[in-house]
XYZ file of C-alpha atoms in Angstrom:
690
model
C 44.224 49.461 61.950
C 42.991 50.242 65.276
C 40.531 47.860 67.274
C 38.878 50.937 69.013
C 38.158 52.940 66.109
C 37.388 52.761 62.275
C 39.404 55.656 61.120
C 42.267 53.719 59.723
C 39.846 51.165 58.369
C 37.791 53.694 56.540
C 40.722 55.590 55.070
C 42.412 52.288 53.818
C 39.186 51.106 52.354
C 38.676 54.632 50.381
C 42.444 54.513 49.315
C 42.352 51.207 47.721
C 38.758 51.731 46.084
C 39.283 55.305 44.839
C 42.840 56.219 44.697
C 44.444 52.947 43.390
C 42.104 52.319 40.401
C 42.334 55.826 39.389
C 46.116 56.399 39.436
C 46.747 52.830 38.373
C 50.259 52.698 39.919
C 52.936 50.015 38.833
C 53.084 49.056 42.608
C 52.046 50.405 45.985
C 54.707 50.616 48.857
C 53.521 50.294 52.434
C 56.127 51.162 54.894
C 54.614 49.482 57.983
C 52.576 50.145 61.260
C 49.607 48.325 59.823
C 48.179 47.612 63.190
C 48.164 49.334 66.510
C 48.405 46.365 68.850
C 47.326 48.637 71.722
C 45.256 46.466 74.566
C 43.327 49.877 75.021
C 42.749 53.248 73.403
C 46.171 54.316 74.261
C 49.826 52.973 75.019
C 49.190 53.276 78.681
C 46.781 50.424 78.652
C 49.425 48.027 77.432
C 50.334 46.087 74.319
C 49.455 42.786 72.777
C 48.939 41.157 69.490
C 45.599 41.846 68.290
C 44.610 39.357 65.428
C 41.340 41.168 64.789
C 43.242 44.189 63.477
C 45.288 42.184 61.114
C 42.252 40.396 59.740
C 40.525 43.737 59.145
C 43.612 44.783 57.203
C 43.660 41.765 55.048
C 39.860 41.780 54.551
C 40.025 45.133 53.179
C 42.634 44.111 50.625
C 40.794 41.041 49.726
C 37.538 43.101 49.016
C 39.765 45.214 46.436
C 41.312 42.024 45.013
C 44.648 42.933 46.123
C 46.700 39.718 46.360
C 49.731 40.173 44.105
C 52.926 40.474 46.337
C 54.685 42.245 43.343
C 51.956 44.989 43.190
C 51.213 45.618 46.981
C 54.489 45.755 48.829
C 53.632 45.802 52.501
C 56.207 45.548 55.437
C 56.003 45.583 59.133
C 56.501 48.579 61.567
C 57.423 48.870 65.317
C 53.669 48.708 66.137
C 53.207 45.593 64.336
C 55.913 43.850 66.567
C 55.174 44.863 69.849
C 55.502 42.481 72.572
C 57.179 39.921 70.005
C 60.412 38.300 71.293
C 61.729 37.941 67.735
C 60.590 38.177 64.149
C 59.988 34.368 64.187
C 57.671 34.402 67.234
C 54.509 32.365 66.808
C 52.438 35.452 67.606
C 54.014 37.364 64.682
C 50.849 37.716 62.294
C 52.778 39.389 59.564
C 53.612 36.511 57.445
C 49.916 35.298 57.600
C 48.182 38.566 56.964
C 50.472 40.653 54.636
C 50.523 40.376 50.819
C 54.172 40.149 50.925
C 53.849 36.817 53.074
C 56.916 35.186 54.583
C 59.400 37.776 52.879
C 57.998 40.334 55.539
C 60.359 38.547 58.181
C 63.234 38.684 55.853
C 66.252 41.281 56.478
C 66.259 42.544 52.814
C 64.100 41.600 49.977
C 63.700 43.344 46.675
C 61.275 43.648 43.582
C 62.549 44.546 40.089
C 60.220 46.329 37.564
C 61.034 46.319 33.897
C 60.169 48.456 31.015
C 61.378 49.046 27.474
C 63.391 51.872 28.567
C 65.151 50.505 31.708
C 64.930 48.418 34.841
C 64.039 49.747 38.302
C 64.311 48.207 41.708
C 62.758 48.520 44.971
C 64.837 47.113 47.926
C 62.856 46.837 51.411
C 65.090 46.857 54.504
C 63.751 45.662 57.729
C 65.603 47.379 60.540
C 63.695 45.646 63.348
C 65.610 43.611 66.129
C 62.482 41.349 66.612
C 60.317 43.951 68.258
C 61.195 43.846 71.996
C 58.786 46.013 73.448
C 58.031 49.625 73.365
C 61.355 51.120 74.287
C 63.529 49.374 71.806
C 60.712 48.861 69.243
C 60.375 52.657 68.713
C 63.975 53.057 67.249
C 65.427 50.496 64.532
C 68.539 48.788 66.180
C 69.922 46.205 63.791
C 73.195 44.245 63.515
C 76.318 44.366 61.526
C 75.194 41.369 59.704
C 71.912 42.953 58.291
C 73.745 46.070 57.336
C 76.382 44.011 55.418
C 73.599 42.069 53.825
C 71.913 45.222 52.811
C 75.237 46.596 51.262
C 75.977 43.503 49.141
C 72.284 43.724 48.014
C 72.753 47.490 46.856
C 76.305 46.825 45.390
C 74.648 44.057 43.176
C 72.937 46.734 40.809
C 72.856 44.637 37.547
C 69.788 43.143 36.240
C 70.105 39.673 35.931
C 67.539 39.361 33.038
C 68.842 42.207 30.814
C 72.386 42.548 31.997
C 72.263 46.293 32.285
C 72.381 48.361 35.561
C 69.222 49.527 37.154
C 68.164 52.907 36.167
C 66.961 53.650 39.728
C 66.958 51.801 43.022
C 64.477 52.920 45.703
C 65.357 51.850 49.309
C 62.199 51.340 51.510
C 62.368 51.006 55.272
C 60.028 51.880 58.182
C 62.410 54.100 60.114
C 64.161 57.253 59.002
C 67.913 57.039 58.726
C 68.469 59.130 61.896
C 66.964 56.307 64.112
C 68.305 53.259 62.634
C 71.329 52.161 64.926
C 73.538 49.508 64.355
C 76.951 48.221 65.940
C 80.286 50.244 64.924
C 82.129 50.439 62.672
C 79.465 48.949 60.275
C 76.705 51.279 60.841
C 73.737 52.261 58.654
C 75.082 55.859 58.866
C 78.695 54.816 57.587
C 77.021 52.870 54.742
C 74.623 55.618 53.665
C 76.198 58.952 54.520
C 79.774 58.684 53.489
C 78.916 60.486 50.198
C 81.260 58.337 48.098
C 78.743 55.704 46.686
C 75.619 56.249 44.928
C 73.847 53.164 45.821
C 70.203 54.292 45.705
C 68.179 57.322 44.719
C 65.629 57.826 47.603
C 65.223 56.355 51.390
C 61.350 55.992 51.526
C 60.094 55.700 55.095
C 57.412 56.399 57.608
C 57.190 55.915 61.496
C 56.702 59.405 62.364
C 52.858 59.380 62.175
C 51.508 62.945 62.568
C 54.839 64.786 61.830
C 56.112 62.479 59.080
C 57.189 65.062 56.600
C 60.719 64.619 56.931
C 62.720 65.697 53.537
C 66.340 65.507 53.634
C 69.010 65.761 50.834
C 72.155 64.036 51.247
C 75.220 64.253 48.957
C 74.163 60.622 47.539
C 70.514 60.264 47.980
C 67.325 62.035 49.193
C 65.263 60.850 52.310
C 61.499 61.336 52.259
C 59.260 60.497 55.172
C 55.508 60.324 55.059
C 52.733 60.930 57.562
C 50.249 57.914 58.159
C 47.215 57.335 56.196
C 45.134 56.858 59.480
C 45.744 60.173 61.278
C 46.647 62.502 58.204
C 45.143 60.859 55.132
C 48.508 61.293 53.438
C 49.839 59.177 50.758
C 52.393 59.928 48.082
C 52.479 59.591 44.356
C 55.911 59.268 42.555
C 56.800 58.940 38.995
C 59.775 58.456 36.920
C 60.191 60.296 33.587
C 63.360 59.891 31.487
C 65.204 58.794 34.664
C 63.896 61.832 36.722
C 62.493 60.847 39.923
C 59.543 63.104 41.057
C 56.936 62.791 43.642
C 53.846 64.772 45.377
C 52.435 64.204 48.702
C 48.715 64.576 48.803
C 45.601 63.617 51.118
C 42.483 61.885 50.523
C 39.700 63.656 48.880
C 42.217 66.288 47.409
C 41.624 66.322 43.602
C 43.049 66.968 41.140
C 46.497 65.632 41.983
C 49.241 67.315 40.166
C 52.710 65.666 39.533
C 55.157 67.727 37.244
C 57.538 65.232 35.992
C 59.656 67.606 33.840
C 61.402 69.918 34.667
C 61.946 68.320 38.266
C 61.784 70.048 41.411
C 65.229 71.605 42.096
C 64.870 71.178 45.927
C 64.825 67.211 45.483
C 67.625 66.874 42.741
C 69.249 63.300 43.282
C 72.754 62.621 41.749
C 71.121 59.585 40.047
C 68.528 61.970 38.133
C 69.110 62.679 34.458
C 69.304 66.471 34.708
C 70.663 66.526 31.050
C 67.183 65.255 29.614
C 65.681 68.499 31.186
C 67.955 70.874 29.057
C 67.334 68.722 25.828
C 63.434 68.460 26.469
C 60.801 70.257 24.020
C 57.892 69.733 26.258
C 56.857 70.466 29.859
C 55.067 67.207 31.217
C 52.612 66.889 33.981
C 50.666 64.090 35.374
C 47.122 65.181 36.549
C 44.605 62.774 38.288
C 41.079 63.485 38.878
C 37.778 61.287 39.237
C 36.464 63.827 36.694
C 37.693 64.980 33.348
C 40.070 67.840 33.466
C 38.463 71.082 32.149
C 41.666 73.320 31.978
C 45.454 73.083 33.049
C 47.469 76.041 32.657
C 51.339 76.434 33.386
C 53.019 79.649 34.112
C 56.785 80.532 34.324
C 57.389 83.945 34.824
C 55.737 85.707 31.803
C 55.434 82.432 29.860
C 51.897 81.041 29.810
C 50.774 77.898 28.186
C 47.780 75.563 28.213
C 48.443 71.980 28.929
C 46.900 69.488 26.626
C 46.117 66.048 27.200
C 48.767 63.854 25.332
C 47.125 60.401 25.332
C 43.511 59.480 25.859
C 44.537 56.389 28.066
C 46.966 58.204 30.304
C 46.706 61.339 32.581
C 49.803 62.863 30.937
C 49.459 66.619 29.888
C 52.246 68.252 28.038
C 52.980 71.959 26.645
C 55.821 72.898 24.346
C 58.690 75.101 25.594
C 62.135 76.656 24.969
C 64.425 75.245 27.525
C 67.401 77.295 26.474
C 65.580 80.378 27.879
C 65.971 78.979 31.368
C 69.434 77.761 31.168
C 70.900 79.454 34.046
C 69.636 80.105 37.555
C 66.379 79.078 39.506
C 63.022 79.745 38.050
C 59.405 79.270 39.367
C 56.803 77.027 37.686
C 53.072 77.263 38.590
C 50.692 74.801 37.404
C 46.891 75.288 37.883
C 44.180 72.490 36.996
C 40.599 72.565 37.173
C 38.239 69.593 36.439
C 34.564 69.583 35.546
C 33.437 69.311 39.008
C 34.933 72.677 39.784
C 37.756 71.219 41.925
C 41.154 73.238 41.826
C 44.572 72.268 42.398
C 47.636 74.502 42.247
C 51.245 73.562 42.386
C 54.266 75.739 42.575
C 57.874 74.485 42.666
C 61.462 75.715 41.429
C 63.374 74.115 38.908
C 66.986 74.682 37.287
C 68.661 73.432 34.361
C 72.172 73.959 35.329
C 72.093 71.791 38.563
C 71.399 74.538 40.949
C 69.816 73.216 44.205
C 67.295 75.040 45.929
C 67.393 75.053 49.826
C 64.825 72.771 51.396
C 62.374 74.338 54.155
C 63.651 74.739 57.690
C 61.129 72.126 59.087
C 62.688 69.448 56.960
C 66.086 70.001 58.691
C 64.556 70.217 61.900
C 62.970 66.847 61.846
C 65.730 65.240 60.218
C 68.075 66.214 62.973
C 65.628 64.723 65.662
C 68.077 62.477 67.162
C 70.673 65.503 67.654
C 67.918 67.464 69.490
C 67.290 64.537 71.681
C 71.034 64.171 72.344
C 70.991 67.947 73.148
C 68.202 67.529 75.460
C 69.933 64.778 77.447
C 73.209 66.439 77.788
C 71.636 69.974 78.596
C 69.387 68.346 81.324
C 72.444 66.502 82.704
C 74.638 69.572 82.768
C 72.158 71.796 84.244
C 71.359 69.560 87.317
C 74.864 68.249 87.726
C 76.905 71.348 87.021
C 74.730 74.354 87.463
C 72.984 73.230 90.398
C 75.663 71.184 92.146
C 79.225 71.722 91.142
C 79.191 75.404 90.374
C 77.283 76.486 93.855
C 79.771 74.487 95.625
C 82.701 75.974 94.036
C 81.331 79.629 94.475
C 80.425 78.875 97.927
C 84.175 77.849 98.792
C 85.275 81.048 96.780
C 83.092 83.084 98.679
C 84.335 81.496 102.114
C 87.824 82.004 100.982
C 87.340 85.554 99.949
C 85.541 86.262 103.367
C 88.581 85.019 105.097
C 91.258 87.035 103.227
C 89.728 89.945 101.405
C 93.154 90.936 100.185
C 93.427 87.497 98.356
C 92.756 87.433 94.559
C 89.320 86.077 95.275
C 88.314 89.605 96.062
C 88.232 90.307 92.323
C 85.497 87.825 91.994
C 83.162 90.509 93.677
C 83.602 92.905 90.912
C 82.375 90.557 88.274
C 79.287 88.700 89.743
C 78.596 90.564 92.993
C 78.863 89.129 96.491
C 77.226 85.879 97.058
C 76.029 86.078 100.604
C 73.227 84.860 102.824
C 72.025 88.228 103.704
C 71.562 89.120 99.774
C 69.534 85.727 99.208
C 67.273 86.504 102.193
C 66.705 90.170 100.761
C 65.360 88.453 97.490
C 63.253 85.984 99.284
C 61.572 88.466 101.609
C 60.820 90.881 98.545
C 62.890 93.615 100.056
C 65.012 93.683 96.684
C 63.217 92.694 93.387
C 64.412 92.761 89.946
C 61.792 95.136 88.750
C 62.845 97.725 91.414
C 66.302 97.455 90.510
C 65.562 98.163 86.980
C 63.281 101.111 87.855
C 65.962 102.506 90.159
C 68.908 101.969 87.612
C 66.744 102.722 84.404
C 68.413 100.296 82.308
C 67.909 99.886 78.619
C 66.637 96.480 77.218
C 69.718 94.600 76.623
C 70.982 95.874 79.917
C 67.892 94.510 81.550
C 68.320 91.158 79.970
C 72.215 91.040 81.059
C 71.026 92.097 84.379
C 68.219 89.564 84.716
C 70.726 86.780 83.696
C 73.194 87.838 86.316
C 70.639 88.234 88.980
C 69.277 84.829 88.358
C 72.747 83.215 88.404
C 73.738 84.975 91.635
C 70.309 84.088 92.888
C 70.755 80.254 92.169
C 74.511 80.306 93.369
C 73.558 81.783 96.648
C 70.623 79.636 97.035
C 72.067 76.191 96.296
C 75.754 77.081 97.640
C 74.282 76.382 100.997
C 73.671 72.725 100.479
C 75.904 70.944 102.775
C 79.102 69.231 100.937
C 77.902 65.815 102.102
C 74.632 66.056 100.357
C 76.360 67.667 97.126
C 78.569 64.463 96.945
C 75.658 62.394 97.555
C 73.518 63.964 94.689
C 76.614 63.997 92.541
C 77.160 60.153 93.110
C 73.615 59.585 92.183
C 73.718 61.542 88.957
C 76.799 59.985 87.858
C 75.518 56.591 88.702
C 72.452 57.130 86.641
C 74.481 58.214 83.567
C 76.892 55.366 83.528
C 74.623 52.427 84.873
C 71.877 50.678 82.954
C 68.656 52.325 83.162
C 66.926 48.880 83.082
C 67.318 45.237 81.936
C 64.911 43.501 79.782
C 64.608 40.830 77.250
C 65.828 42.039 73.620
C 64.945 39.997 70.909
C 66.235 36.335 70.664
C 68.642 37.125 73.509
C 67.321 36.571 76.902
C 68.441 39.639 78.560
C 70.079 42.919 77.606
C 70.954 46.216 79.182
C 69.500 49.635 78.306
C 71.540 52.792 78.865
C 70.353 56.265 78.229
C 72.956 56.599 75.336
C 73.155 52.971 73.981
C 72.034 49.358 74.231
C 74.215 46.376 75.204
C 73.249 43.186 73.571
C 75.225 40.019 73.685
C 78.548 42.141 74.478
C 77.915 44.577 71.612
C 76.959 48.108 71.934
C 73.906 49.261 69.555
C 73.283 53.053 69.520
C 69.834 53.775 71.021
C 68.737 57.222 69.926
C 65.329 57.384 71.801
C 67.277 56.612 75.118
C 68.553 60.115 74.953
C 64.700 61.284 75.760
C 64.470 58.840 78.525
C 67.918 60.235 80.126
C 66.635 64.000 79.957
C 63.165 62.935 81.343
C 64.952 61.143 84.414
C 67.082 64.352 85.092
C 64.445 66.789 84.587
C 61.486 65.050 86.502
C 63.321 62.563 88.961
C 66.718 64.147 89.872
C 66.166 67.981 89.674
C 63.245 67.931 92.087
C 65.559 65.741 94.522
C 68.117 68.615 94.362
C 65.536 71.284 95.143
C 64.104 69.460 98.032
C 67.321 68.590 99.460
C 68.529 72.011 99.194
C 65.532 73.523 100.903
C 65.548 70.900 103.720
C 69.270 71.364 104.436
C 69.598 75.078 104.094
C 70.748 76.570 107.387
C 68.250 78.981 109.125
C 65.755 77.658 106.853
C 62.281 77.584 108.761
C 61.133 77.269 112.284
C 58.448 74.841 113.333
C 55.058 76.732 113.751
C 53.117 76.795 116.956
C 50.432 74.110 116.820
C 47.191 73.632 118.592
C 46.757 70.695 121.228
C 45.738 67.421 119.784
C 42.252 67.851 118.201
C 39.292 65.831 118.795
C 37.922 65.403 115.263
C 38.966 64.361 112.029
C 38.879 67.875 110.575
C 41.070 68.897 113.436
C 43.541 66.075 112.600
C 43.510 66.900 108.970
C 44.422 70.512 109.716
C 47.112 69.497 112.174
C 48.651 67.268 109.793
C 48.485 69.481 106.721
C 49.822 72.434 108.841
C 52.859 70.246 109.809
C 53.473 69.187 106.413
C 53.252 72.932 105.093
C 55.716 73.852 107.829
C 58.425 71.499 106.906
C 57.668 71.262 103.284
C 56.717 74.667 101.496
C 54.523 74.495 98.355
C 57.470 74.815 95.996
C 59.227 71.937 97.294
C 56.052 69.951 97.879
C 55.215 70.448 94.129
C 58.719 69.234 93.180
C 58.066 66.142 95.428
C 54.857 65.276 93.706
C 56.573 65.815 90.172
C 59.203 63.201 91.342
C 56.687 60.721 92.619
C 54.344 60.980 89.578
C 57.346 60.533 87.209
C 58.598 57.460 89.096
C 55.308 56.056 89.187
C 54.791 56.564 85.398
C 58.124 55.036 84.699
C 57.048 51.846 86.719
C 53.752 51.649 84.708
C 55.602 51.922 81.413
C 58.244 49.460 82.112
C 55.701 47.179 83.596
C 53.238 47.312 80.553
C 56.153 47.101 78.039
C 57.969 44.185 79.637
C 57.170 42.551 83.126
C 57.643 42.943 86.756
C 61.433 42.034 86.795
C 62.117 44.731 84.451
C 60.867 47.194 86.956
C 63.069 45.976 89.745
C 66.095 45.529 87.466
C 66.295 49.302 86.750
C 69.257 50.622 88.638
C 69.839 53.820 86.708
C 66.255 55.099 86.811
C 64.086 53.654 89.768
C 66.904 52.397 92.075
C 68.416 56.066 92.245
C 65.003 57.444 92.557
C 64.013 55.410 95.522
C 67.356 56.163 97.220
C 66.791 60.005 96.487
C 63.210 59.687 97.838
C 64.507 57.978 101.019
C 66.907 60.845 101.648
C 64.242 63.472 101.039
C 61.896 61.605 103.576
C 64.471 61.409 106.235
C 65.233 65.076 106.206
C 61.399 65.866 106.152
C 61.137 63.534 109.269
C 64.060 65.370 110.965
C 62.153 68.582 110.620
C 59.164 67.106 112.319
C 61.260 65.849 115.523
C 65.045 66.293 115.392
C 65.138 64.055 118.643
C 63.383 60.871 116.828
C 64.958 60.640 113.352
C 63.840 57.234 112.545
C 61.321 56.645 109.892
C 59.158 54.178 111.936
C 58.406 56.873 114.560
C 56.572 59.245 111.938
C 53.160 58.587 113.599
C 54.478 59.478 116.996
C 55.990 62.568 115.497
C 52.723 63.759 113.949
C 50.550 62.827 116.961
C 52.945 64.700 119.374
C 53.761 67.488 116.945
C 52.245 69.997 119.673
C 54.784 68.827 122.105
C 57.647 68.686 119.675
C 57.617 72.328 118.985
C 58.232 73.240 122.689
C 61.771 74.324 123.650
C 63.850 71.761 125.572
C 63.758 73.500 128.791
C 59.987 73.477 128.548
C 59.883 70.093 127.530
C 62.149 69.001 130.546
C 59.944 71.008 132.992
C 56.992 69.219 131.559
C 58.462 65.836 132.213
C 59.353 66.817 135.797
C 55.796 68.064 136.446
C 54.297 64.804 134.851
C 56.900 62.669 137.163
C 55.714 64.626 140.337
C 52.131 64.079 139.486
C 52.770 60.321 138.823
C 54.453 60.070 142.118
C 51.614 61.822 144.148
C 48.995 59.556 142.337
C 50.912 56.501 143.108
C 51.278 57.608 146.870
C 47.474 58.240 147.107
C 46.742 54.996 145.672
C 48.989 53.151 148.135
C 47.345 54.961 151.081
C 43.887 54.051 149.800
C 44.704 50.324 149.638
C 46.976 49.824 152.763
C 45.606 47.629 155.592
C 44.455 49.464 158.903
C 46.678 47.601 161.921
C 44.453 45.788 164.570
C 45.116 45.930 168.199
C 47.121 43.143 169.642
C 47.674 41.542 166.384
C 49.134 41.442 162.987
C 46.953 42.178 159.978
C-alpha cells in the first residue's frame, strides 16, 4: 500500500476479488512489505509509520471477508518496520491490522494443513531485528537465539495429531537467504546450506520488488523469490501432487493459468520430491484456471500429442494418459497449450526427467542469488583500485624509476623493457596530444588483440606516470584516510532494542557481537568511488610539480559581471574542469550521505560517522587548502580567501615587481604626507611665537 497512489490498492483488490475465488487455494502466503511508510513519494522524503496505509490494507481484506489467520498468512517486511526501535514498539501497526495478528511479531510461527494423504506445514521466519531504519532494515540481521529457535522448529517435523512426519515443510521469510545475517558460528547459512539435513522443501521469499525472480537450487532445498504485486502484478500458484511440489509465476489479467503437476519441472527438483511417483504414473496432470470455460488443452512431448480432458467438474484438473516408460532416460520437453472460450491462450513449456536428471537454471537466477557476492566484489574492487592502483603502485613505480635513473646499470633497468619508461616528459606528450594512442596504432599497424593489449599498457603507463608525481606526504595522508575508513565504523546509530550500535562497511556490531551486514558493502564501494577517488584525483592534480601557472588577470572590475568573470577565471586556473567535476561529485555524495543518515536516523548519527563523513571532511579540507595555496602561496590561511580573490590581479605579479610596487606606493605615501604637513603648518609671526 502507498499513500500517494492507488496502484497497490487496486492490484490487491483485484487479486482478492478475482484470483482468490477462482483458484480457491488452501491458504494464501504474503511475505511482507504490506506498506511503504514513506513520508513522501520516495525514500528521499523520509520515513514514518503511516497508519492510513495499514487501514487501507485491512479494509480491502475485510471487503473480501478474509479474516481467517489459517487461510491468509501475512507477515511483515522491512518497509513495514521503518523507524521502529523494536518489534514491540507502540507504533508497530502489524499486530493490529494484519490477519495474522500478534503472531506477526513472533520469531517463528507455523501453520499445519492436514489431508487424507498426509500433513503439510508452513513455517514463517521473522528475520527482522526490530526495524532500525533504512540501512539496517534493508537486510535481515538476526540473532543466534532466533536461528536456534528456527532450527528446533524445523527439526520437530512430526505432526502431533497424526504422529506421522510432515510430507512437506515450506519455509517463508521476507528476505532471501543471501541477505539474512546472524552471528557466527550459528548463522542461517550454516543452518540451511550445509547440505547434510533436509529440513524443508522450499524457501519462499520476496523483498526484491521489481527484480524478485530469484530461483536457486541448493543441495537440500530450493529458494524461490517473487516480485511484488504492486509494481509487477506478480503472484505465484503452487500445488503439491503426490508429494511433488510444483509452481507457476503469473501476473494479474493473465489467463488461463497452467500449472503442470506431473511430471514436475526438472529445473526445480527438490530432495523431498517423490520422483518415483512420476515413473509409476499413468496420466499427465495439469491445473488450468480461467474465468471462462476451457475450450481446448493440448499437451505435446516430442512426437506425442494428446488432448487434456477435464477430470472432475468441481476441480480445474485436466489429465491425459501416457506411457512413462518411453521417457525413462534423459531430459524431455513438455509443451501445454490451453485456450478458453473467450479466446485467451496460455502456453507453458518445461523440461522433465524420470531418472532424476536436473536441468540447469537460467543464468539470471544465479546472478541474483549471488547479489551479496557481487556487492562484496564491488566493495573490494573499489577499495583496491583507489588504494593500490592509484596510491601504492604509482608510489612504488616512482621509486623504481628514480632508482633506475640514478643507476642505469642496476637491475631496475630491466623494468623499461617491460612497461616502458615512466617519465614526466612522456606524460606531457600525452597531455599535449603530441602522442596519442590512435596515432600510435596507425603507425604500428597493430592487430585487434595487440591494440587491446597496447591500450591497457598505455593506460597503465599513463596512470603510473600521472599519480607517481603525488608527493609522498600526500600519498601517506590518503592511504591513512582510506585505511581508517575501511577499519573504522561508518556511523553509529540506534539498533533495535539496543541504544547504540556501530555499522561498519562489512558488518554491524551490536552489544559486542558481530552481525554480517551484506548491504554495507554497497555503501563501502559508494564511499571509495564517490568520495575517496575524487579526493585522490584533486590532490594529485594540485600537487603535481610544474602543473599550471596562474593566468594574467585584468584589474579589479567595477561591476558584478566583471567580478563574476574574475572569480570564474581564477577558479578555472587553479582547478581545471576535470578536477572541478570530481570535486562536485565528492561534495554531492557527501551531502547525499548526510541527508540519508539524517532522514533514516537523526542528527546525532550524522555527526557520529567517522568512517564516512569525518574522513570526507578531512579530505575536503586538504583539497581546499591546496586550492587556496594556488591562489596566493604567500597567504595560505583559509580565512584570507576573500583577500586572495580580491587581489588576484596583484598576486599574479612576480615577486620583484611586487616589491617595486610596494616601494613606489611607500614613496607616494611619504610625499602625500609631506604635502599635508606643509599645508597645515602655521606661519611664524615676527617677534613672537606662533
